[in-house]
């Protein structure tokens, strides 16, 4: 079988080496399409692929139409808002993800952003500390749990809201359950968002939640820009000079931040939460193994489409 790795944002070489080992050992053939710049390259490369590994790459109806032999696509990562699942089903192609494999990298980025911000960008100005401060986790999946683990080490007071996670699981991971989002935002000086992007979460974090955050509020978004209501975000930035927004995902309104709110935001140059060698290896190798296992045994664990 021909397995294509198609990534606009390439994996680390060490990850490719290990992915190749898994594919070779299973008797398949690996093809690479890395750092491609437009969809035409992807359409050509996927034409004779039996399986494909992607990251945030868009796998649309058009891509699936061009892939006449494709049987399975694994998104090496957690979020699958880049996969058109109804189109997968229409083309009889299996979609999978690799939940949890890159979560620690994202969780570490949360603290890299926060620590840099509260030490005033290492400028030498007087900063603040995290010990004893409140942090609220909006979403308590794999990333949220790693964030709680690090926050505990830093001596933070941890709260979480997630309608799909029990109080017991939160307690076992050092977090106190908030009964609703209003309580979480109202209680926590630091909020870290760990939501998937879908039609329910689209623009779900806005002014009404943000306005109740305590003094010197810091909102960290390493999830997706689409979960923010950017009008509400700009409104709170305008009203509250003590409010900061740190994101792994540049907002559409980035130019307004640059013009008006210097020193109160950080945006990474490129989505880089999962961009560590370890996360690339974990997610990339998991994806390769899931494909090899599917071809060998028909295992459909982590299948996303019906
Ligand atoms: C994920 O959903 O797993 C992360 O956002 C990582 O995305 P990436 O593979 O494009 O870095």
PDB file of C-alpha atoms and ligand atoms in Angstrom:
ATOM      1  CA  UNK A   1       0.000   0.000   0.000  1.00  0.00           C
ATOM      2  CA  UNK A   2       1.132   3.545  -0.649  1.00  0.00           C
ATOM      3  CA  UNK A   3       1.043   5.747   2.465  1.00  0.00           C
ATOM      4  CA  UNK A   4       1.295   9.492   1.853  1.00  0.00           C
ATOM      5  CA  UNK A   5       2.404  11.941   4.541  1.00  0.00           C
ATOM      6  CA  UNK A   6       1.002  15.297   3.392  1.00  0.00           C
ATOM      7  CA  UNK A   7       1.883  18.181   5.687  1.00  0.00           C
ATOM      8  CA  UNK A   8       1.885  21.915   5.010  1.00  0.00           C
ATOM      9  CA  UNK A   9       3.768  22.198   8.312  1.00  0.00           C
ATOM     10  CA  UNK A  10       6.354  19.416   8.221  1.00  0.00           C
ATOM     11  CA  UNK A  11       7.057  16.921  11.002  1.00  0.00           C
ATOM     12  CA  UNK A  12      10.505  16.941  12.611  1.00  0.00           C
ATOM     13  CA  UNK A  13      13.002  14.716  10.704  1.00  0.00           C
ATOM     14  CA  UNK A  14      13.226  12.408  13.737  1.00  0.00           C
ATOM     15  CA  UNK A  15       9.471  11.787  13.466  1.00  0.00           C
ATOM     16  CA  UNK A  16       9.672  11.034   9.745  1.00  0.00           C
ATOM     17  CA  UNK A  17      12.453   8.527  10.405  1.00  0.00           C
ATOM     18  CA  UNK A  18      10.289   6.652  12.921  1.00  0.00           C
ATOM     19  CA  UNK A  19       7.133   6.869  10.771  1.00  0.00           C
ATOM     20  CA  UNK A  20       9.164   5.350   7.929  1.00  0.00           C
ATOM     21  CA  UNK A  21      10.292   2.496  10.177  1.00  0.00           C
ATOM     22  CA  UNK A  22       6.686   1.643  11.073  1.00  0.00           C
ATOM     23  CA  UNK A  23       5.520   1.803   7.443  1.00  0.00           C
ATOM     24  CA  UNK A  24       8.522  -0.244   6.166  1.00  0.00           C
ATOM     25  CA  UNK A  25       8.088  -2.887   8.858  1.00  0.00           C
ATOM     26  CA  UNK A  26       4.446  -3.293   7.843  1.00  0.00           C
ATOM     27  CA  UNK A  27       5.503  -3.812   4.201  1.00  0.00           C
ATOM     28  CA  UNK A  28       4.046  -0.545   2.878  1.00  0.00           C
ATOM     29  CA  UNK A  29       5.603   2.288   0.928  1.00  0.00           C
ATOM     30  CA  UNK A  30       6.016   5.832   2.307  1.00  0.00           C
ATOM     31  CA  UNK A  31       5.709   8.963   0.144  1.00  0.00           C
ATOM     32  CA  UNK A  32       6.307  12.486   1.458  1.00  0.00           C
ATOM     33  CA  UNK A  33       4.649  15.746   0.451  1.00  0.00           C
ATOM     34  CA  UNK A  34       6.027  18.256   2.947  1.00  0.00           C
ATOM     35  CA  UNK A  35       5.708  22.061   3.083  1.00  0.00           C
ATOM     36  CA  UNK A  36       3.359  22.100   0.097  1.00  0.00           C
ATOM     37  CA  UNK A  37       2.114  25.557  -0.759  1.00  0.00           C
ATOM     38  CA  UNK A  38      -1.169  25.005  -2.555  1.00  0.00           C
ATOM     39  CA  UNK A  39      -3.857  22.385  -2.908  1.00  0.00           C
ATOM     40  CA  UNK A  40      -2.810  21.364  -6.435  1.00  0.00           C
ATOM     41  CA  UNK A  41       0.279  19.627  -5.026  1.00  0.00           C
ATOM     42  CA  UNK A  42      -1.906  17.713  -2.585  1.00  0.00           C
ATOM     43  CA  UNK A  43      -4.416  16.750  -5.282  1.00  0.00           C
ATOM     44  CA  UNK A  44      -1.625  15.301  -7.449  1.00  0.00           C
ATOM     45  CA  UNK A  45       0.108  13.486  -4.590  1.00  0.00           C
ATOM     46  CA  UNK A  46      -3.046  11.887  -3.181  1.00  0.00           C
ATOM     47  CA  UNK A  47      -4.203  10.499  -6.550  1.00  0.00           C
ATOM     48  CA  UNK A  48      -2.626   7.060  -6.054  1.00  0.00           C
ATOM     49  CA  UNK A  49      -2.386   6.954  -2.235  1.00  0.00           C
ATOM     50  CA  UNK A  50      -4.076   4.164  -0.259  1.00  0.00           C
ATOM     51  CA  UNK A  51      -3.694   5.997   3.050  1.00  0.00           C
ATOM     52  CA  UNK A  52      -2.708   9.463   4.163  1.00  0.00           C
ATOM     53  CA  UNK A  53      -1.325  11.096   7.307  1.00  0.00           C
ATOM     54  CA  UNK A  54      -2.055  14.819   7.738  1.00  0.00           C
ATOM     55  CA  UNK A  55      -1.816  17.506  10.431  1.00  0.00           C
ATOM     56  CA  UNK A  56      -4.061  20.588  10.185  1.00  0.00           C
ATOM     57  CA  UNK A  57      -4.188  20.117   6.425  1.00  0.00           C
ATOM     58  CA  UNK A  58      -7.655  20.574   4.953  1.00  0.00           C
ATOM     59  CA  UNK A  59      -9.089  17.302   3.673  1.00  0.00           C
ATOM     60  CA  UNK A  60     -12.093  18.425   1.670  1.00  0.00           C
ATOM     61  CA  UNK A  61     -14.563  16.907  -0.765  1.00  0.00           C
ATOM     62  CA  UNK A  62     -12.247  18.032  -3.589  1.00  0.00           C
ATOM     63  CA  UNK A  63      -9.219  16.262  -2.067  1.00  0.00           C
ATOM     64  CA  UNK A  64     -11.201  13.067  -1.491  1.00  0.00           C
ATOM     65  CA  UNK A  65     -12.557  13.216  -5.041  1.00  0.00           C
ATOM     66  CA  UNK A  66      -8.993  13.267  -6.363  1.00  0.00           C
ATOM     67  CA  UNK A  67      -8.024  10.247  -4.236  1.00  0.00           C
ATOM     68  CA  UNK A  68      -9.486   7.293  -6.055  1.00  0.00           C
ATOM     69  CA  UNK A  69      -7.656   4.604  -4.043  1.00  0.00           C
ATOM     70  CA  UNK A  70      -7.785   6.233  -0.617  1.00  0.00           C
ATOM     71  CA  UNK A  71      -9.125   4.083   2.217  1.00  0.00           C
ATOM     72  CA  UNK A  72      -8.027   5.841   5.385  1.00  0.00           C
ATOM     73  CA  UNK A  73      -6.763   9.251   6.550  1.00  0.00           C
ATOM     74  CA  UNK A  74      -5.276   9.762  10.003  1.00  0.00           C
ATOM     75  CA  UNK A  75      -5.004  13.279  11.360  1.00  0.00           C
ATOM     76  CA  UNK A  76      -1.811  13.160  13.467  1.00  0.00           C
ATOM     77  CA  UNK A  77      -3.227  15.237  16.278  1.00  0.00           C
ATOM     78  CA  UNK A  78      -6.405  15.871  18.220  1.00  0.00           C
ATOM     79  CA  UNK A  79      -8.542  18.521  16.503  1.00  0.00           C
ATOM     80  CA  UNK A  80     -10.263  17.334  13.345  1.00  0.00           C
ATOM     81  CA  UNK A  81     -12.068  20.471  12.241  1.00  0.00           C
ATOM     82  CA  UNK A  82      -9.882  20.242   9.104  1.00  0.00           C
ATOM     83  CA  UNK A  83     -11.534  16.969   8.026  1.00  0.00           C
ATOM     84  CA  UNK A  84     -14.839  17.152   6.157  1.00  0.00           C
ATOM     85  CA  UNK A  85     -16.363  14.083   7.815  1.00  0.00           C
ATOM     86  CA  UNK A  86     -19.562  13.871   5.706  1.00  0.00           C
ATOM     87  CA  UNK A  87     -17.332  13.956   2.593  1.00  0.00           C
ATOM     88  CA  UNK A  88     -15.260  11.106   4.049  1.00  0.00           C
ATOM     89  CA  UNK A  89     -18.371   9.026   4.524  1.00  0.00           C
ATOM     90  CA  UNK A  90     -19.625   9.902   1.033  1.00  0.00           C
ATOM     91  CA  UNK A  91     -16.301   8.693  -0.414  1.00  0.00           C
ATOM     92  CA  UNK A  92     -16.210   5.613   1.815  1.00  0.00           C
ATOM     93  CA  UNK A  93     -12.932   6.734   3.423  1.00  0.00           C
ATOM     94  CA  UNK A  94     -12.181   6.251   7.122  1.00  0.00           C
ATOM     95  CA  UNK A  95     -11.092   9.298   9.159  1.00  0.00           C
ATOM     96  CA  UNK A  96      -9.177   8.926  12.428  1.00  0.00           C
ATOM     97  CA  UNK A  97      -7.249  11.162  14.836  1.00  0.00           C
ATOM     98  CA  UNK A  98      -4.605  10.409  17.464  1.00  0.00           C
ATOM     99  CA  UNK A  99      -6.037  11.920  20.665  1.00  0.00           C
ATOM    100  CA  UNK A 100      -3.633  12.724  23.483  1.00  0.00           C
ATOM    101  CA  UNK A 101      -0.427  12.250  21.518  1.00  0.00           C
ATOM    102  CA  UNK A 102       0.563  15.910  21.259  1.00  0.00           C
ATOM    103  CA  UNK A 103      -1.253  17.217  24.348  1.00  0.00           C
ATOM    104  CA  UNK A 104       1.754  17.779  26.593  1.00  0.00           C
ATOM    105  CA  UNK A 105       3.382  20.059  24.013  1.00  0.00           C
ATOM    106  CA  UNK A 106       0.260  22.239  23.920  1.00  0.00           C
ATOM    107  CA  UNK A 107       0.054  22.319  27.720  1.00  0.00           C
ATOM    108  CA  UNK A 108       3.677  23.422  28.019  1.00  0.00           C
ATOM    109  CA  UNK A 109       3.029  26.223  25.513  1.00  0.00           C
ATOM    110  CA  UNK A 110       0.252  27.551  27.779  1.00  0.00           C
ATOM    111  CA  UNK A 111       2.826  28.193  30.509  1.00  0.00           C
ATOM    112  CA  UNK A 112       5.503  29.414  28.114  1.00  0.00           C
ATOM    113  CA  UNK A 113       3.074  32.132  27.016  1.00  0.00           C
ATOM    114  CA  UNK A 114       1.881  32.966  30.537  1.00  0.00           C
ATOM    115  CA  UNK A 115       5.314  33.142  32.145  1.00  0.00           C
ATOM    116  CA  UNK A 116       6.737  35.310  29.380  1.00  0.00           C
ATOM    117  CA  UNK A 117       3.773  37.690  29.625  1.00  0.00           C
ATOM    118  CA  UNK A 118       3.740  38.101  33.395  1.00  0.00           C
ATOM    119  CA  UNK A 119       7.499  38.766  33.455  1.00  0.00           C
ATOM    120  CA  UNK A 120       6.807  41.627  31.030  1.00  0.00           C
ATOM    121  CA  UNK A 121       8.477  39.917  28.090  1.00  0.00           C
ATOM    122  CA  UNK A 122      11.772  39.595  30.035  1.00  0.00           C
ATOM    123  CA  UNK A 123      12.174  43.345  29.699  1.00  0.00           C
ATOM    124  CA  UNK A 124      13.473  43.834  33.229  1.00  0.00           C
ATOM    125  CA  UNK A 125      10.254  45.519  34.438  1.00  0.00           C
ATOM    126  CA  UNK A 126       8.693  44.154  37.666  1.00  0.00           C
ATOM    127  CA  UNK A 127       6.484  41.173  36.896  1.00  0.00           C
ATOM    128  CA  UNK A 128       4.201  38.849  38.860  1.00  0.00           C
ATOM    129  CA  UNK A 129       4.181  35.175  39.894  1.00  0.00           C
ATOM    130  CA  UNK A 130       1.801  32.259  39.352  1.00  0.00           C
ATOM    131  CA  UNK A 131       1.982  30.629  42.807  1.00  0.00           C
ATOM    132  CA  UNK A 132      -1.310  30.998  44.661  1.00  0.00           C
ATOM    133  CA  UNK A 133      -3.141  32.405  41.629  1.00  0.00           C
ATOM    134  CA  UNK A 134      -6.328  30.907  40.217  1.00  0.00           C
ATOM    135  CA  UNK A 135      -6.385  29.140  36.849  1.00  0.00           C
ATOM    136  CA  UNK A 136      -9.579  27.982  35.135  1.00  0.00           C
ATOM    137  CA  UNK A 137      -9.538  25.274  32.507  1.00  0.00           C
ATOM    138  CA  UNK A 138     -12.301  25.729  29.958  1.00  0.00           C
ATOM    139  CA  UNK A 139     -12.385  22.131  28.752  1.00  0.00           C
ATOM    140  CA  UNK A 140     -10.805  19.254  30.624  1.00  0.00           C
ATOM    141  CA  UNK A 141      -9.700  16.759  27.986  1.00  0.00           C
ATOM    142  CA  UNK A 142      -6.152  15.564  27.393  1.00  0.00           C
ATOM    143  CA  UNK A 143      -4.594  19.032  27.185  1.00  0.00           C
ATOM    144  CA  UNK A 144      -6.562  20.378  30.146  1.00  0.00           C
ATOM    145  CA  UNK A 145      -5.306  17.539  32.327  1.00  0.00           C
ATOM    146  CA  UNK A 146      -1.666  18.210  31.425  1.00  0.00           C
ATOM    147  CA  UNK A 147      -2.200  21.926  32.123  1.00  0.00           C
ATOM    148  CA  UNK A 148      -3.621  21.037  35.549  1.00  0.00           C
ATOM    149  CA  UNK A 149      -0.594  18.862  36.242  1.00  0.00           C
ATOM    150  CA  UNK A 150       1.842  21.689  35.502  1.00  0.00           C
ATOM    151  CA  UNK A 151      -0.307  24.254  37.346  1.00  0.00           C
ATOM    152  CA  UNK A 152      -0.243  22.050  40.441  1.00  0.00           C
ATOM    153  CA  UNK A 153       3.569  22.054  40.327  1.00  0.00           C
ATOM    154  CA  UNK A 154       3.495  25.849  40.169  1.00  0.00           C
ATOM    155  CA  UNK A 155       1.251  26.048  43.235  1.00  0.00           C
ATOM    156  CA  UNK A 156      -1.791  27.407  41.417  1.00  0.00           C
ATOM    157  CA  UNK A 157      -5.389  26.999  42.556  1.00  0.00           C
ATOM    158  CA  UNK A 158      -7.042  24.999  39.748  1.00  0.00           C
ATOM    159  CA  UNK A 159     -10.675  25.012  38.588  1.00  0.00           C
ATOM    160  CA  UNK A 160     -12.227  23.322  35.564  1.00  0.00           C
ATOM    161  CA  UNK A 161     -15.443  23.310  33.618  1.00  0.00           C
ATOM    162  CA  UNK A 162     -16.304  20.520  31.193  1.00  0.00           C
ATOM    163  CA  UNK A 163     -19.825  19.133  30.842  1.00  0.00           C
ATOM    164  CA  UNK A 164     -18.397  15.807  29.590  1.00  0.00           C
ATOM    165  CA  UNK A 165     -16.004  15.184  32.506  1.00  0.00           C
ATOM    166  CA  UNK A 166     -16.986  14.125  36.012  1.00  0.00           C
ATOM    167  CA  UNK A 167     -16.089  15.899  39.226  1.00  0.00           C
ATOM    168  CA  UNK A 168     -14.179  12.781  40.309  1.00  0.00           C
ATOM    169  CA  UNK A 169     -11.911  12.872  37.254  1.00  0.00           C
ATOM    170  CA  UNK A 170     -11.247  16.571  37.870  1.00  0.00           C
ATOM    171  CA  UNK A 171     -10.484  15.938  41.527  1.00  0.00           C
ATOM    172  CA  UNK A 172      -8.099  13.106  40.632  1.00  0.00           C
ATOM    173  CA  UNK A 173      -6.274  15.620  38.443  1.00  0.00           C
ATOM    174  CA  UNK A 174      -6.055  18.338  41.115  1.00  0.00           C
ATOM    175  CA  UNK A 175      -8.870  20.489  39.721  1.00  0.00           C
ATOM    176  CA  UNK A 176     -12.017  21.706  41.468  1.00  0.00           C
ATOM    177  CA  UNK A 177     -15.167  21.495  39.388  1.00  0.00           C
ATOM    178  CA  UNK A 178     -16.918  24.730  38.455  1.00  0.00           C
ATOM    179  CA  UNK A 179     -20.618  24.209  38.088  1.00  0.00           C
ATOM    180  CA  UNK A 180     -20.895  26.496  35.091  1.00  0.00           C
ATOM    181  CA  UNK A 181     -18.788  28.670  32.832  1.00  0.00           C
ATOM    182  CA  UNK A 182     -19.895  31.909  34.450  1.00  0.00           C
ATOM    183  CA  UNK A 183     -18.501  30.691  37.770  1.00  0.00           C
ATOM    184  CA  UNK A 184     -15.213  29.578  36.162  1.00  0.00           C
ATOM    185  CA  UNK A 185     -14.561  32.901  34.441  1.00  0.00           C
ATOM    186  CA  UNK A 186     -15.688  34.890  37.454  1.00  0.00           C
ATOM    187  CA  UNK A 187     -13.348  33.045  39.807  1.00  0.00           C
ATOM    188  CA  UNK A 188     -10.165  32.680  37.769  1.00  0.00           C
ATOM    189  CA  UNK A 189      -7.567  35.317  36.969  1.00  0.00           C
ATOM    190  CA  UNK A 190      -6.072  32.968  34.390  1.00  0.00           C
ATOM    191  CA  UNK A 191      -8.271  31.072  31.953  1.00  0.00           C
ATOM    192  CA  UNK A 192      -6.917  28.529  29.494  1.00  0.00           C
ATOM    193  CA  UNK A 193      -9.211  27.378  26.679  1.00  0.00           C
ATOM    194  CA  UNK A 194      -9.150  23.709  25.670  1.00  0.00           C
ATOM    195  CA  UNK A 195     -12.203  23.319  23.465  1.00  0.00           C
ATOM    196  CA  UNK A 196     -12.532  21.573  20.134  1.00  0.00           C
ATOM    197  CA  UNK A 197     -13.821  23.800  17.352  1.00  0.00           C
ATOM    198  CA  UNK A 198     -17.286  22.810  16.116  1.00  0.00           C
ATOM    199  CA  UNK A 199     -20.663  24.432  15.517  1.00  0.00           C
ATOM    200  CA  UNK A 200     -21.415  24.467  19.252  1.00  0.00           C
ATOM    201  CA  UNK A 201     -18.144  26.084  20.320  1.00  0.00           C
ATOM    202  CA  UNK A 202     -17.914  28.583  17.433  1.00  0.00           C
ATOM    203  CA  UNK A 203     -17.620  32.144  18.929  1.00  0.00           C
ATOM    204  CA  UNK A 204     -18.636  30.720  22.318  1.00  0.00           C
ATOM    205  CA  UNK A 205     -16.142  32.764  24.373  1.00  0.00           C
ATOM    206  CA  UNK A 206     -17.183  36.396  24.359  1.00  0.00           C
ATOM    207  CA  UNK A 207     -17.737  39.589  26.271  1.00  0.00           C
ATOM    208  CA  UNK A 208     -20.242  38.305  28.840  1.00  0.00           C
ATOM    209  CA  UNK A 209     -17.808  35.696  30.140  1.00  0.00           C
ATOM    210  CA  UNK A 210     -14.689  37.833  29.874  1.00  0.00           C
ATOM    211  CA  UNK A 211     -16.055  40.909  31.620  1.00  0.00           C
ATOM    212  CA  UNK A 212     -16.397  39.053  34.930  1.00  0.00           C
ATOM    213  CA  UNK A 213     -12.780  37.837  35.108  1.00  0.00           C
ATOM    214  CA  UNK A 214     -10.793  39.129  38.090  1.00  0.00           C
ATOM    215  CA  UNK A 215      -8.314  42.019  37.975  1.00  0.00           C
ATOM    216  CA  UNK A 216      -5.191  41.410  35.827  1.00  0.00           C
ATOM    217  CA  UNK A 217      -7.055  38.781  33.812  1.00  0.00           C
ATOM    218  CA  UNK A 218      -5.075  36.651  31.375  1.00  0.00           C
ATOM    219  CA  UNK A 219      -6.911  34.622  28.733  1.00  0.00           C
ATOM    220  CA  UNK A 220      -4.871  31.923  26.995  1.00  0.00           C
ATOM    221  CA  UNK A 221      -6.139  30.327  23.789  1.00  0.00           C
ATOM    222  CA  UNK A 222      -4.131  27.417  22.421  1.00  0.00           C
ATOM    223  CA  UNK A 223      -7.278  25.856  20.905  1.00  0.00           C
ATOM    224  CA  UNK A 224      -8.712  27.478  17.758  1.00  0.00           C
ATOM    225  CA  UNK A 225      -9.285  31.141  16.893  1.00  0.00           C
ATOM    226  CA  UNK A 226     -12.855  30.330  15.860  1.00  0.00           C
ATOM    227  CA  UNK A 227     -13.969  29.638  19.442  1.00  0.00           C
ATOM    228  CA  UNK A 228     -13.464  33.334  20.250  1.00  0.00           C
ATOM    229  CA  UNK A 229     -16.059  35.995  19.637  1.00  0.00           C
ATOM    230  CA  UNK A 230     -13.519  38.547  18.462  1.00  0.00           C
ATOM    231  CA  UNK A 231     -15.872  41.536  18.767  1.00  0.00           C
ATOM    232  CA  UNK A 232     -16.371  40.702  22.439  1.00  0.00           C
ATOM    233  CA  UNK A 233     -12.640  40.217  22.872  1.00  0.00           C
ATOM    234  CA  UNK A 234     -11.875  43.650  21.409  1.00  0.00           C
ATOM    235  CA  UNK A 235     -14.570  45.220  23.569  1.00  0.00           C
ATOM    236  CA  UNK A 236     -13.043  43.856  26.758  1.00  0.00           C
ATOM    237  CA  UNK A 237      -9.527  44.905  25.690  1.00  0.00           C
ATOM    238  CA  UNK A 238     -10.863  48.426  25.161  1.00  0.00           C
ATOM    239  CA  UNK A 239     -12.687  48.571  28.494  1.00  0.00           C
ATOM    240  CA  UNK A 240     -10.084  46.870  30.672  1.00  0.00           C
ATOM    241  CA  UNK A 241      -6.422  47.900  30.469  1.00  0.00           C
ATOM    242  CA  UNK A 242      -5.636  45.046  32.912  1.00  0.00           C
ATOM    243  CA  UNK A 243      -6.767  42.346  30.425  1.00  0.00           C
ATOM    244  CA  UNK A 244      -4.310  40.292  28.303  1.00  0.00           C
ATOM    245  CA  UNK A 245      -4.899  37.754  25.536  1.00  0.00           C
ATOM    246  CA  UNK A 246      -2.265  35.146  24.689  1.00  0.00           C
ATOM    247  CA  UNK A 247      -2.930  32.872  21.749  1.00  0.00           C
ATOM    248  CA  UNK A 248      -1.318  30.194  19.658  1.00  0.00           C
ATOM    249  CA  UNK A 249      -3.685  31.193  16.939  1.00  0.00           C
ATOM    250  CA  UNK A 250      -3.575  34.686  15.468  1.00  0.00           C
ATOM    251  CA  UNK A 251      -7.023  36.282  15.588  1.00  0.00           C
ATOM    252  CA  UNK A 252      -8.516  37.774  12.454  1.00  0.00           C
ATOM    253  CA  UNK A 253      -8.424  41.123  14.271  1.00  0.00           C
ATOM    254  CA  UNK A 254      -4.653  40.927  14.886  1.00  0.00           C
ATOM    255  CA  UNK A 255      -4.044  44.335  13.269  1.00  0.00           C
ATOM    256  CA  UNK A 256      -6.247  46.046  15.898  1.00  0.00           C
ATOM    257  CA  UNK A 257      -4.237  44.441  18.691  1.00  0.00           C
ATOM    258  CA  UNK A 258      -1.003  45.605  17.119  1.00  0.00           C
ATOM    259  CA  UNK A 259      -2.266  49.119  16.736  1.00  0.00           C
ATOM    260  CA  UNK A 260      -3.976  49.588  20.108  1.00  0.00           C
ATOM    261  CA  UNK A 261      -2.995  46.988  22.707  1.00  0.00           C
ATOM    262  CA  UNK A 262       0.798  46.666  22.661  1.00  0.00           C
ATOM    263  CA  UNK A 263       2.185  44.631  25.560  1.00  0.00           C
ATOM    264  CA  UNK A 264      -1.174  42.983  26.269  1.00  0.00           C
ATOM    265  CA  UNK A 265      -1.058  40.120  23.801  1.00  0.00           C
ATOM    266  CA  UNK A 266       1.181  37.428  22.391  1.00  0.00           C
ATOM    267  CA  UNK A 267       0.417  35.631  19.126  1.00  0.00           C
ATOM    268  CA  UNK A 268       2.704  32.901  17.881  1.00  0.00           C
ATOM    269  CA  UNK A 269       3.929  33.300  14.314  1.00  0.00           C
ATOM    270  CA  UNK A 270       2.403  30.003  13.250  1.00  0.00           C
ATOM    271  CA  UNK A 271       0.210  27.509  15.124  1.00  0.00           C
ATOM    272  CA  UNK A 272       2.971  25.848  17.131  1.00  0.00           C
ATOM    273  CA  UNK A 273       1.340  24.207  20.163  1.00  0.00           C
ATOM    274  CA  UNK A 274       2.119  20.734  18.860  1.00  0.00           C
ATOM    275  CA  UNK A 275       5.360  21.746  17.175  1.00  0.00           C
ATOM    276  CA  UNK A 276       7.870  19.838  19.285  1.00  0.00           C
ATOM    277  CA  UNK A 277       9.962  16.884  18.220  1.00  0.00           C
ATOM    278  CA  UNK A 278       8.309  14.767  20.907  1.00  0.00           C
ATOM    279  CA  UNK A 279       4.764  15.656  19.844  1.00  0.00           C
ATOM    280  CA  UNK A 280       5.633  15.076  16.166  1.00  0.00           C
ATOM    281  CA  UNK A 281       7.046  11.659  17.033  1.00  0.00           C
ATOM    282  CA  UNK A 282       4.147  10.669  19.286  1.00  0.00           C
ATOM    283  CA  UNK A 283       1.374  11.780  16.920  1.00  0.00           C
ATOM    284  CA  UNK A 284       3.136  10.804  13.668  1.00  0.00           C
ATOM    285  CA  UNK A 285       4.099   7.328  14.827  1.00  0.00           C
ATOM    286  CA  UNK A 286       0.648   6.741  16.336  1.00  0.00           C
ATOM    287  CA  UNK A 287      -0.897   7.679  12.977  1.00  0.00           C
ATOM    288  CA  UNK A 288       1.425   5.300  11.090  1.00  0.00           C
ATOM    289  CA  UNK A 289       0.658   2.479  13.528  1.00  0.00           C
ATOM    290  CA  UNK A 290      -3.090   3.067  13.258  1.00  0.00           C
ATOM    291  CA  UNK A 291      -2.859   2.803   9.457  1.00  0.00           C
ATOM    292  CA  UNK A 292      -0.674  -0.324   9.547  1.00  0.00           C
ATOM    293  CA  UNK A 293      -3.001  -1.904  12.072  1.00  0.00           C
ATOM    294  CA  UNK A 294      -6.093  -1.026  10.058  1.00  0.00           C
ATOM    295  CA  UNK A 295      -4.653  -2.689   6.943  1.00  0.00           C
ATOM    296  CA  UNK A 296      -3.525  -5.719   8.943  1.00  0.00           C
ATOM    297  CA  UNK A 297      -6.462  -6.327  11.279  1.00  0.00           C
ATOM    298  CA  UNK A 298      -9.243  -3.917  10.297  1.00  0.00           C
ATOM    299  CA  UNK A 299      -8.937  -2.114  13.650  1.00  0.00           C
ATOM    300  CA  UNK A 300     -11.031   1.067  13.492  1.00  0.00           C
ATOM    301  CA  UNK A 301     -10.292   2.472  16.958  1.00  0.00           C
ATOM    302  CA  UNK A 302     -10.269   6.296  16.838  1.00  0.00           C
ATOM    303  CA  UNK A 303     -12.533   6.308  13.776  1.00  0.00           C
ATOM    304  CA  UNK A 304     -14.312   9.675  13.588  1.00  0.00           C
ATOM    305  CA  UNK A 305     -16.869   9.262  10.801  1.00  0.00           C
ATOM    306  CA  UNK A 306     -19.768   6.841  10.767  1.00  0.00           C
TER     307      UNK A 306
HETATM  308  C1  LIG B   1      -4.178  19.452  17.263  1.00  0.00           C
HETATM  309  O1  LIG B   1      -5.385  19.656  17.082  1.00  0.00           O
HETATM  310  O2  LIG B   1      -3.726  18.303  17.449  1.00  0.00           O
HETATM  311  C2  LIG B   1      -3.234  20.621  17.329  1.00  0.00           C
HETATM  312  O3  LIG B   1      -3.888  21.821  17.060  1.00  0.00           O
HETATM  313  C3  LIG B   1      -2.002  20.453  16.466  1.00  0.00           C
HETATM  314  O4  LIG B   1      -2.156  20.821  15.143  1.00  0.00           O
HETATM  315  P1  LIG B   1      -0.928  20.712  14.117  1.00  0.00           P
HETATM  316  O5  LIG B   1      -0.652  19.267  13.873  1.00  0.00           O
HETATM  317  O6  LIG B   1      -1.361  21.438  12.895  1.00  0.00           O
HETATM  318  O7  LIG B   1       0.260  21.379  14.749  1.00  0.00           O
END
